[in-house]
Coordinates of C-alpha atoms in Angstrom, one line a residue:
M1 CA 0.0 0.0 0.0
W2 CA 1.5 3.3 -1.1
T3 CA 1.6 6.2 1.3
P4 CA 0.4 9.6 0.1
W5 CA 4.0 10.8 0.0
R6 CA 5.0 7.9 -2.3
I7 CA 2.0 8.6 -4.6
V8 CA 3.0 12.2 -4.9
A9 CA 6.7 11.3 -5.5
E10 CA 5.9 8.7 -8.2
T11 CA 3.5 11.1 -9.9
L12 CA 6.1 13.8 -10.0
L13 CA 8.8 11.4 -11.3
S14 CA 6.6 10.1 -14.1
A15 CA 5.8 13.7 -15.1
V16 CA 9.4 14.7 -15.1
L17 CA 10.5 11.6 -17.2
G18 CA 7.6 12.2 -19.6
T19 CA 8.5 15.9 -20.0
L20 CA 12.2 15.0 -20.6
A21 CA 11.3 12.4 -23.2
G22 CA 9.0 14.7 -25.1
A23 CA 11.5 17.6 -25.0
A24 CA 14.3 15.3 -26.3
E25 CA 12.1 14.3 -29.2
I26 CA 11.2 17.9 -30.0
L27 CA 14.8 18.8 -30.1
A28 CA 15.6 15.9 -32.4
A29 CA 12.7 16.5 -34.9
S30 CA 11.2 19.4 -36.8
P31 CA 8.1 20.9 -35.1
S32 CA 5.6 19.7 -37.7
G33 CA 2.2 18.3 -36.8
A34 CA 3.3 14.7 -37.2
D35 CA 6.5 15.3 -35.2
M36 CA 4.6 17.0 -32.4
L37 CA 2.2 14.0 -32.2
R38 CA 5.2 11.7 -32.0
C39 CA 6.8 13.8 -29.2
V40 CA 3.5 13.8 -27.2
S41 CA 3.2 10.1 -27.6
V42 CA 6.7 9.4 -26.5
G43 CA 6.2 11.6 -23.4
L44 CA 3.0 9.8 -22.4
A45 CA 4.6 6.4 -23.0
A46 CA 7.6 7.4 -20.8
A47 CA 5.2 8.6 -18.0
L48 CA 3.2 5.4 -18.2
L49 CA 6.3 3.1 -18.2
S50 CA 7.6 5.0 -15.1
L51 CA 4.5 4.2 -13.2
L52 CA 4.5 0.5 -14.3
R53 CA 8.2 -0.1 -13.5
R54 CA 7.5 -1.2 -9.9
I55 CA 4.8 -3.7 -10.9
L56 CA 6.3 -5.1 -14.1
P57 CA 10.1 -4.5 -13.7
A58 CA 11.3 -7.0 -16.3
T59 CA 8.7 -6.1 -19.0
V60 CA 9.2 -2.4 -18.6
L61 CA 13.0 -2.9 -18.8
L62 CA 12.7 -4.7 -22.2
I63 CA 10.2 -2.2 -23.6
A64 CA 12.4 0.8 -22.5
A65 CA 15.6 -0.9 -24.0
V66 CA 13.9 -1.5 -27.3
G67 CA 12.2 1.9 -27.4
A68 CA 15.4 3.8 -26.6
N69 CA 16.9 2.8 -29.9
E70 CA 14.1 4.3 -31.9
F71 CA 13.2 7.2 -29.5
G72 CA 16.2 8.9 -28.0
G73 CA 14.0 10.6 -25.5
L74 CA 13.6 7.3 -23.6
G75 CA 17.3 7.3 -22.6
V76 CA 16.8 8.9 -19.2
L77 CA 13.8 6.6 -18.6
L78 CA 16.0 3.6 -19.4
L79 CA 18.5 4.5 -16.6
V80 CA 15.6 4.8 -14.0
V81 CA 14.0 1.6 -15.2
A82 CA 17.3 -0.4 -15.0
W83 CA 17.9 0.9 -11.5
S84 CA 14.4 -0.1 -10.4
A85 CA 14.5 -3.5 -12.1
G86 CA 17.8 -4.4 -10.4
R87 CA 16.1 -4.1 -7.0
R88 CA 12.7 -5.7 -7.9
I89 CA 13.3 -8.7 -10.1
D90 CA 13.1 -11.7 -7.9
G91 CA 15.8 -14.4 -8.3
V92 CA 19.3 -14.1 -9.7
G93 CA 18.4 -16.2 -12.8
K94 CA 15.5 -14.0 -13.7
A95 CA 17.5 -10.8 -13.2
V96 CA 20.4 -12.1 -15.3
G97 CA 18.0 -13.2 -18.1
A98 CA 16.0 -9.9 -18.1
F99 CA 19.1 -7.7 -18.3
A100 CA 20.8 -10.0 -20.8
A101 CA 17.7 -9.9 -23.0
A102 CA 17.5 -6.1 -22.8
Y103 CA 21.2 -5.7 -23.6
V104 CA 21.1 -8.1 -26.6
L105 CA 17.9 -6.6 -28.0
S106 CA 19.3 -3.0 -27.7
L107 CA 22.6 -4.0 -29.2
G108 CA 20.9 -5.9 -32.1
L109 CA 18.7 -2.9 -32.9
S110 CA 21.8 -0.7 -33.1
F111 CA 23.3 -3.1 -35.7
L112 CA 20.0 -3.1 -37.7
Q113 CA 19.8 0.7 -37.9
G114 CA 23.1 0.5 -39.9
T115 CA 24.1 4.2 -39.4
Q116 CA 27.7 3.0 -38.8
S117 CA 29.9 0.1 -39.7
P118 CA 29.3 -3.1 -37.6
A119 CA 32.7 -2.9 -36.1
M120 CA 32.2 0.7 -35.0
T121 CA 28.7 0.0 -33.7
L122 CA 30.1 -2.8 -31.6
A123 CA 33.0 -0.7 -30.3
L124 CA 30.8 2.3 -29.4
A125 CA 27.3 0.8 -28.6
A126 CA 28.4 -2.2 -26.6
P127 CA 30.2 -0.3 -23.8
M128 CA 27.6 2.5 -23.7
L129 CA 24.7 0.0 -23.3
L130 CA 26.6 -1.7 -20.5
V131 CA 26.9 1.6 -18.7
V132 CA 23.2 2.5 -19.3
I133 CA 21.5 -0.9 -18.7
V134 CA 23.7 -3.3 -16.8
V135 CA 25.7 -1.1 -14.4
P136 CA 22.6 0.7 -12.8
G137 CA 20.9 -2.7 -12.3
L138 CA 23.9 -4.3 -10.8
I139 CA 24.6 -1.4 -8.4
S140 CA 20.9 -1.2 -7.4
R141 CA 20.7 -5.0 -6.7
Y142 CA 23.8 -4.8 -4.5
W143 CA 22.5 -1.9 -2.6
S144 CA 19.1 -3.6 -2.1
Q145 CA 20.8 -6.8 -0.8
H146 CA 22.9 -4.7 1.6
R147 CA 19.9 -2.9 2.9
T148 CA 18.0 -6.2 3.4
L149 CA 20.9 -7.7 5.3
T150 CA 21.1 -4.6 7.5
D151 CA 17.4 -4.7 8.3
T152 CA 17.6 -8.4 9.1
L153 CA 20.5 -7.8 11.5
R154 CA 18.6 -4.9 13.1
E155 CA 15.6 -7.0 13.7
Y156 CA 17.7 -9.8 15.1
N157 CA 19.4 -7.3 17.4
A158 CA 16.0 -6.1 18.7
Q159 CA 15.0 -9.7 19.3
L160 CA 18.2 -10.5 21.1
L161 CA 17.7 -7.5 23.4
R162 CA 14.1 -8.6 24.2
E163 CA 15.2 -12.1 24.9
R164 CA 18.2 -11.0 27.0
S165 CA 15.9 -8.8 29.1
M166 CA 13.5 -11.7 29.6
V167 CA 16.3 -14.1 30.6
A168 CA 17.8 -11.4 32.9
G169 CA 14.4 -11.0 34.6
Q170 CA 14.0 -14.7 35.1
V171 CA 17.6 -15.1 36.5
R172 CA 17.1 -12.1 38.8
M173 CA 13.8 -13.6 40.1
R174 CA 15.4 -16.9 40.8
E175 CA 18.4 -15.3 42.5
R176 CA 16.1 -13.1 44.7
Q177 CA 14.1 -16.1 45.7
R178 CA 17.3 -18.0 46.6
I179 CA 18.6 -15.0 48.6
A180 CA 15.2 -14.7 50.4
Q181 CA 15.3 -18.4 51.3
D182 CA 18.8 -18.2 52.6
M183 CA 18.0 -15.1 54.7
H184 CA 14.9 -16.6 56.1
D185 CA 16.7 -19.9 57.0
S186 CA 19.8 -18.4 58.5
L187 CA 19.2 -14.9 59.7
G188 CA 15.7 -15.5 60.7
H189 CA 16.7 -18.4 62.9
Q190 CA 19.5 -16.5 64.6
L191 CA 17.3 -13.4 65.2
T192 CA 14.6 -15.6 66.7
L193 CA 17.0 -17.2 69.1
I194 CA 18.3 -13.7 70.1
S195 CA 14.8 -12.4 70.7
V196 CA 13.8 -15.5 72.8
H197 CA 17.0 -15.4 74.9
V198 CA 16.8 -11.7 75.5
G199 CA 13.1 -12.0 76.4
A200 CA 13.9 -14.7 79.0
L201 CA 16.8 -12.6 80.3
E202 CA 14.5 -9.5 80.7
V203 CA 12.4 -11.3 83.3
D204 CA 15.3 -12.4 85.4
R205 CA 14.8 -11.2 89.0
E206 CA 18.5 -10.8 89.6
L207 CA 18.9 -8.0 87.1
T208 CA 19.1 -4.4 88.3
G209 CA 17.0 -1.7 86.8
R210 CA 19.8 -0.4 84.6
Q211 CA 20.5 -3.9 83.3
R212 CA 16.8 -4.6 82.7
E213 CA 16.6 -1.4 80.7
A214 CA 19.6 -2.3 78.6
V215 CA 18.1 -5.8 78.0
G216 CA 14.8 -4.2 76.9
V217 CA 16.7 -2.1 74.4
L218 CA 18.3 -5.2 73.0
R219 CA 15.0 -7.0 72.8
G220 CA 13.4 -4.1 71.0
A221 CA 16.3 -4.0 68.5
S222 CA 16.0 -7.7 67.8
V223 CA 12.3 -7.4 67.2
A224 CA 12.8 -4.5 64.9
A225 CA 15.5 -6.4 63.0
M226 CA 13.1 -9.4 62.7
E227 CA 10.4 -7.2 61.3
E228 CA 12.7 -5.6 58.7
L229 CA 14.0 -9.0 57.7
R230 CA 10.5 -10.3 57.2
E231 CA 9.7 -7.3 55.0
V232 CA 12.8 -7.7 52.9
V233 CA 12.2 -11.4 52.5
G234 CA 8.6 -10.8 51.4
L235 CA 9.7 -8.2 48.9
L236 CA 12.5 -10.4 47.5
R237 CA 10.0 -13.2 46.9
D238 CA 7.0 -11.3 45.6
G239 CA 8.2 -7.8 44.6
T240 CA 10.2 -8.5 41.5
Q241 CA 9.3 -6.1 38.7
S242 CA 9.1 -7.1 35.1
P243 CA 12.0 -6.1 32.8
G244 CA 11.6 -2.6 31.5
H245 CA 9.0 -1.6 34.1
T246 CA 9.3 2.1 34.9
D247 CA 6.4 2.8 37.2
G248 CA 6.9 3.6 40.9
P249 CA 9.7 5.5 42.7
L250 CA 13.1 5.5 41.1
L251 CA 14.7 4.2 44.3
Q252 CA 12.4 1.2 44.3
Q253 CA 13.4 0.3 40.7
T254 CA 17.2 0.7 41.3
M255 CA 18.2 0.0 44.9
G256 CA 15.6 -2.7 45.8
E257 CA 12.0 -2.8 47.1
E258 CA 13.0 -2.7 50.7
D259 CA 13.2 1.0 50.6
A260 CA 9.6 1.3 49.3
V261 CA 8.3 -0.5 52.3
V262 CA 10.3 1.2 55.0
L263 CA 9.9 4.8 53.6
S264 CA 8.0 5.6 56.8
R265 CA 11.4 5.6 58.6
G266 CA 12.4 9.0 57.5
A267 CA 13.8 12.1 59.1
A268 CA 11.1 12.0 61.8
G269 CA 12.5 8.6 62.9
V270 CA 15.9 10.1 63.8
E271 CA 14.6 10.8 67.3
S272 CA 14.0 7.1 67.9
L273 CA 17.6 6.3 66.7
V274 CA 19.0 8.8 69.1
E275 CA 16.9 7.5 72.0
A276 CA 18.0 3.9 71.3
S277 CA 21.7 5.0 71.3
R278 CA 21.3 6.9 74.5
S279 CA 19.6 4.0 76.1
A280 CA 22.6 1.9 75.2
G281 CA 24.8 4.4 77.1
A282 CA 26.1 6.5 74.3
A283 CA 26.4 10.3 74.6
V284 CA 24.4 11.5 71.6
E285 CA 23.4 15.1 70.9
L286 CA 20.8 16.0 68.3
R287 CA 20.7 19.5 66.8
R288 CA 18.2 21.0 64.3
S289 CA 18.4 24.2 62.4
G290 CA 16.4 25.9 59.7
E291 CA 12.7 25.6 58.8
P292 CA 11.7 22.0 58.1
R293 CA 10.7 21.4 54.5
P294 CA 9.1 18.4 52.8
L295 CA 11.4 15.8 51.2
T296 CA 10.6 13.2 48.7
P297 CA 10.0 9.7 50.2
A298 CA 13.4 8.5 48.8
A299 CA 15.3 11.5 50.2
D300 CA 13.4 11.3 53.6
H301 CA 14.4 7.6 54.0
A302 CA 18.0 8.4 52.9
A303 CA 18.3 10.9 55.8
Y304 CA 17.2 8.2 58.2
R305 CA 19.8 5.8 56.7
V306 CA 22.6 8.4 56.9
V307 CA 22.0 8.8 60.6
Q308 CA 21.6 5.1 61.2
E309 CA 24.8 4.3 59.4
G310 CA 26.7 7.1 61.2
L311 CA 25.6 5.8 64.6
T312 CA 26.4 2.2 63.7
N313 CA 29.9 3.1 62.6
A314 CA 30.5 5.2 65.7
H315 CA 29.3 2.4 68.0
K316 CA 31.6 -0.1 66.1
H317 CA 34.8 1.9 65.8
A318 CA 34.6 4.6 68.5
P319 CA 32.7 3.1 71.4
S320 CA 32.1 5.5 74.4
A321 CA 32.9 8.5 72.1
S322 CA 30.4 11.4 72.1
I323 CA 28.3 11.8 69.0
T324 CA 26.8 14.8 67.4
I325 CA 23.9 14.7 64.9
E326 CA 22.9 17.7 63.0
L327 CA 19.8 18.2 60.7
R328 CA 20.3 21.5 58.8
Y329 CA 17.5 22.6 56.5
E330 CA 19.3 24.7 53.9
P331 CA 17.5 26.7 51.2
D332 CA 18.0 23.9 48.6
A333 CA 18.8 20.7 50.5
L334 CA 18.8 19.0 53.8
V335 CA 22.2 18.5 55.3
V336 CA 22.5 15.4 57.6
E337 CA 25.7 15.2 59.6
V338 CA 26.8 12.6 62.1
A339 CA 30.2 13.3 63.8
N340 CA 31.9 11.5 66.6
R341 CA 34.9 12.5 68.7
P342 CA 38.0 10.3 68.9
A343 CA 37.4 7.1 70.9
P344 CA 39.1 7.1 74.3
E345 CA 41.8 4.6 75.0
T346 CA 40.4 1.2 75.9
P347 CA 42.1 -2.1 76.7
V348 CA 42.3 -4.6 73.8
T349 CA 39.6 -7.2 74.1
G350 CA 41.0 -9.5 71.4
R351 CA 37.8 -9.3 69.4
D352 CA 37.6 -7.7 66.0
V353 CA 34.8 -5.5 64.9
V354 CA 32.7 -7.2 62.2
S355 CA 32.2 -4.8 59.2
G356 CA 31.0 -5.5 55.7
G357 CA 32.5 -2.4 54.2
Q358 CA 29.4 -1.8 52.1
G359 CA 27.4 0.7 54.2
L360 CA 29.1 3.9 52.9
T361 CA 29.1 2.6 49.4
G362 CA 25.4 2.0 49.5
L363 CA 24.7 5.4 51.0
G364 CA 26.6 7.1 48.3
E365 CA 24.6 5.2 45.6
R366 CA 21.4 6.0 47.4
A367 CA 22.2 9.7 47.6
R368 CA 23.3 9.8 43.9
L369 CA 20.1 8.4 42.7
I370 CA 18.1 11.2 44.3
G371 CA 20.5 13.9 43.1
G372 CA 22.4 14.3 46.3
M373 CA 25.8 13.3 47.7
V374 CA 27.5 11.7 50.7
H375 CA 30.8 12.6 52.2
A376 CA 32.7 10.6 54.8
G377 CA 36.1 11.2 56.3
P378 CA 38.2 12.0 59.5
T379 CA 37.8 15.3 61.3
A380 CA 40.6 17.6 62.4
D381 CA 40.4 16.4 66.0
G382 CA 40.8 12.7 65.1
G383 CA 37.2 11.8 65.0
F384 CA 35.0 10.8 62.1
R385 CA 32.3 12.6 60.1
L386 CA 29.5 11.4 57.9
A387 CA 27.4 14.0 56.0
G388 CA 24.8 13.8 53.3
V389 CA 23.3 16.5 51.1
L390 CA 19.7 15.5 50.2
P391 CA 17.7 17.8 47.9
Y392 CA 14.1 18.8 48.6
A393 CA 11.1 18.0 46.4
S394 CA 10.7 20.4 43.4
A395 CA 7.9 22.9 43.2
E396 CA 5.9 20.5 41.0
G397 CA 6.4 17.7 43.5
S398 CA 8.7 15.7 41.2
D399 CA 11.8 13.9 42.6
S400 CA 15.0 15.8 42.6
G401 CA 17.4 14.5 40.1
R402 CA 14.8 14.5 37.4
S403 CA 14.5 16.9 34.5
P404 CA 11.3 18.9 33.9
D405 CA 10.2 16.4 31.3
G406 CA 10.5 13.6 33.7
A407 CA 13.7 12.0 32.5
T408 CA 16.3 11.4 35.1
T409 CA 19.5 13.4 34.9
F410 CA 21.8 10.9 36.5
V411 CA 21.2 7.8 34.4
D412 CA 21.2 7.1 30.7
P413 CA 17.9 7.4 28.8
A414 CA 16.0 4.2 28.3
G415 CA 16.4 4.4 24.6
D416 CA 20.2 5.0 24.7
F417 CA 22.3 2.4 23.0
R418 CA 24.5 2.1 26.0
G419 CA 21.5 1.2 28.0
Q420 CA 20.5 -1.5 25.6
I421 CA 23.9 -3.1 25.5
P422 CA 25.6 -2.6 28.9
A423 CA 29.0 -4.0 29.7
G424 CA 28.4 -7.3 31.5
Y425 CA 30.4 -9.9 33.1
P426 CA 32.6 -12.3 31.1
G427 CA 30.4 -14.6 29.1
E428 CA 27.6 -12.0 28.8
G429 CA 28.9 -10.3 25.7
V430 CA 26.5 -9.0 23.2
P431 CA 25.9 -11.6 20.4
V432 CA 25.1 -8.9 17.8
V433 CA 28.6 -7.4 18.2
D434 CA 30.3 -10.8 18.4
G435 CA 29.7 -12.6 15.1
N436 CA 30.4 -16.0 16.8
G437 CA 27.2 -15.5 18.9
L438 CA 24.9 -15.5 15.9
P439 CA 22.5 -18.5 15.6
K440 CA 23.8 -21.2 13.4
E441 CA 21.0 -20.9 10.9
L442 CA 21.4 -17.1 10.5
A443 CA 25.2 -17.4 10.4
R444 CA 25.1 -20.1 7.8
T445 CA 22.6 -18.2 5.7
M446 CA 24.6 -15.0 5.9
S447 CA 27.8 -16.8 5.0
R448 CA 26.2 -18.5 2.1
N449 CA 24.6 -15.3 0.8
N450 CA 27.8 -13.4 1.3
K451 CA 29.8 -15.9 -0.7
R452 CA 27.3 -16.1 -3.5
S453 CA 26.8 -12.3 -3.6
G454 CA 30.5 -11.6 -3.3
I455 CA 31.5 -14.2 -6.0
G456 CA 28.6 -13.2 -8.3
C457 CA 29.2 -9.5 -8.0
G458 CA 32.9 -10.0 -8.4
I459 CA 32.5 -12.0 -11.6
V460 CA 30.0 -9.6 -13.1
M461 CA 32.2 -6.6 -12.3
L462 CA 35.2 -8.3 -13.7
I463 CA 33.3 -9.2 -16.9
L464 CA 32.0 -5.6 -17.2
L465 CA 35.5 -4.2 -16.7
L466 CA 37.0 -6.5 -19.3
L467 CA 34.2 -5.6 -21.8
L468 CA 34.7 -1.9 -21.2
V469 CA 38.4 -2.2 -21.6
I470 CA 38.1 -4.3 -24.8
G471 CA 35.4 -2.0 -26.1
G472 CA 37.6 1.0 -25.5
V473 CA 40.6 -0.6 -27.2
V474 CA 38.5 -1.7 -30.2
A475 CA 37.0 1.8 -30.5
V476 CA 40.4 3.4 -30.5
V477 CA 41.6 1.0 -33.2
L478 CA 38.5 1.5 -35.3
L479 CA 38.6 5.2 -35.0
A480 CA 42.2 5.2 -36.1
G481 CA 41.3 3.1 -39.1
E482 CA 38.3 5.4 -39.9
A483 CA 40.6 8.4 -39.7
D484 CA 43.0 6.9 -42.2
K485 CA 40.1 6.6 -44.6
A486 CA 38.8 10.2 -44.2
M487 CA 41.7 12.5 -43.2
I488 CA 44.9 13.9 -44.9
E489 CA 47.6 16.3 -43.9
P490 CA 48.0 19.7 -45.6
K491 CA 51.2 18.6 -47.3
Q492 CA 49.4 15.9 -49.1
Y493 CA 46.9 18.4 -50.3
D494 CA 49.7 20.7 -51.6
A495 CA 51.4 17.7 -53.4
V496 CA 48.4 17.2 -55.6
K497 CA 48.3 19.3 -58.8
V498 CA 45.3 20.2 -61.0
G499 CA 45.5 18.4 -64.3
Q500 CA 46.9 15.2 -62.9
S501 CA 45.1 12.0 -63.9
E502 CA 42.3 10.9 -61.6
A503 CA 43.8 7.5 -61.1
A504 CA 47.2 8.9 -60.0
V505 CA 45.5 11.4 -57.6
R506 CA 43.2 8.8 -56.0
A507 CA 46.1 6.5 -55.5
K508 CA 47.7 9.1 -53.3
L509 CA 44.5 9.9 -51.3
P510 CA 42.3 8.0 -48.9
S511 CA 39.0 6.6 -50.3
G512 CA 36.8 8.8 -48.0
K513 CA 34.5 5.9 -47.4
S514 CA 34.0 6.5 -43.6
F515 CA 31.3 7.8 -41.4
L516 CA 33.8 10.6 -40.4
A517 CA 33.5 12.0 -43.9
S518 CA 29.7 12.0 -43.9
G519 CA 28.0 15.5 -43.6
L520 CA 31.1 17.3 -45.0
T521 CA 29.0 18.7 -47.9
K522 CA 26.7 20.7 -45.6
G523 CA 27.7 24.4 -46.0
A524 CA 30.3 23.6 -48.6
P525 CA 30.7 25.7 -51.8
P526 CA 28.8 24.3 -54.9
E527 CA 30.5 21.5 -56.8
P528 CA 31.5 22.1 -60.5
A529 CA 28.8 20.8 -62.9
G530 CA 29.3 17.2 -64.1
A531 CA 32.3 16.7 -61.7
D532 CA 32.8 13.8 -59.3
C533 CA 34.2 15.2 -56.0
L534 CA 36.1 13.6 -53.1
T535 CA 35.8 15.5 -49.8
L536 CA 38.3 14.7 -47.0
L537 CA 39.0 16.1 -43.5
S538 CA 42.2 17.9 -42.7
T539 CA 44.5 17.0 -39.7
A540 CA 45.1 20.7 -39.1
T541 CA 43.0 22.8 -36.7
G542 CA 40.4 25.2 -37.9
S543 CA 40.3 29.0 -37.4
S544 CA 38.0 28.5 -34.4
S545 CA 36.7 25.7 -32.3
S546 CA 33.4 25.6 -34.3
K547 CA 35.2 25.4 -37.7
E548 CA 36.5 22.3 -39.4
P549 CA 39.0 22.5 -42.2
V550 CA 38.1 20.4 -45.3
F551 CA 39.9 19.5 -48.6
R552 CA 37.8 18.8 -51.8
F553 CA 39.1 17.3 -55.0
C554 CA 36.8 17.3 -58.1
F555 CA 37.4 15.0 -61.1
K556 CA 36.0 15.3 -64.7
D557 CA 36.9 13.4 -67.8
G558 CA 39.6 11.4 -65.9
K559 CA 41.5 14.4 -64.7
L560 CA 41.6 16.5 -61.5
T561 CA 39.9 19.7 -62.6
E562 CA 39.7 21.5 -59.2
K563 CA 41.0 21.2 -55.6
R564 CA 39.7 23.5 -52.9
S565 CA 40.3 24.1 -49.2
F566 CA 37.6 25.6 -47.0
E567 CA 36.0 25.4 -43.6
I568 CA 32.6 24.1 -42.5
S569 CA 30.8 24.5 -39.2
D570 CA 30.7 21.6 -36.8

């Protein structure tokens, strides 16, 4: 089904080709009534053939090749038809047969017209017809095959991306289920034991009030950890999103669904963290400054995590050191800072502090995803400082880190090529880039088509090159022979004297029987009455680029009665 644009383009092309064909016929013929009818007919035929070339490529090619010999105005149409036929004739055999038939028919008609000698016709018409008929079709067919192969590979690439996304989603789901099962079986069991033992210890009558309060803090922490573990396990099992899903908070998509469930633990929950640390005996000071402003759920939870991570690190690496927590509401962002003073000297207990080393890394990634940043490092007095800069919600309520049109500014667009083909682990290379990853059927087909197309195109191009070279050499040789029959030098003209016998003069001069000598009588002086004249070209140059020097010898009664030198217009 043609689109409106294609219909307009085809109509304009047919009109242009018809106009060119008719104009060429007008220039080649006298503007009489019959000639004008012929010109109009040729123009209409060219326009009609242009419209039919897509439906009947081989038939239109043969008609254009035959008609171009009789009507010179169809020459431009023949080029367009040959290009179109090269792309649209199905099968190599049909294409070779159609172009061979068109070439042979056109060359045969050139011989039948008999305007030149057979040798000259072969030398001039054969290469020209190759360039006009065969070369456009060959180039068009190669270009069409190349485009088809490119489209096939593009479709295969899209299919691979879809399949890889599906496989990655399934692998991710299985891995999440495995992790959830391991967490439930190992951590769940240990936390349950801790909660049970701490609960039993809490009711022990021998504990003092201070000890009972500390045990209560431990029991509350174990219960909270159990609740968080249950939420994480549930989300790992059931919260897997389908590949390519983009709904929901950005943090939920990228960092894991645990954040979406515990978003209620935000900046407001910092108080509970401070109270828990104070209950454990730590000296914690909380400072607030500025006017509180709303945060996005992701940023609010990130503030909670920064404080939690800072307190955890302080308890691990600087026990008994004083801790200061600051929440500063700046004009454009919330600054969360947790700083501890140097830890006092304590005797070595022989126990190492267990640390995964991933807390700060996770915080940095969490802050980056919401358009903020996290800094951690030692202070001047030997302590340690953890600070996070978390942007507020925009005026429209969108997450910070997103552009006005909704696209994130810190990740690649979904349609970006780097996002489609990310760098993976060894063994996860992209099959489209690595040719060895192609399916066997496609690789075998491509290899077979490449070999056939390469060999076929190479052979055809070699044959065309040889034919063009041979035709050029033959044309040069034949033109040299024709020149010997129709051209003489000025000194030969001077050597001939009026009154010499016709036989002696003709023996010294060429025969003049050449197509180069045809048309030399146009614009020439009148010949003597009853004389038989021989007109030859001169090897000398004319007085101007539009003038051609000519020598004429006239014979009567067996003698040379006149010789004359003049110039004619080209």
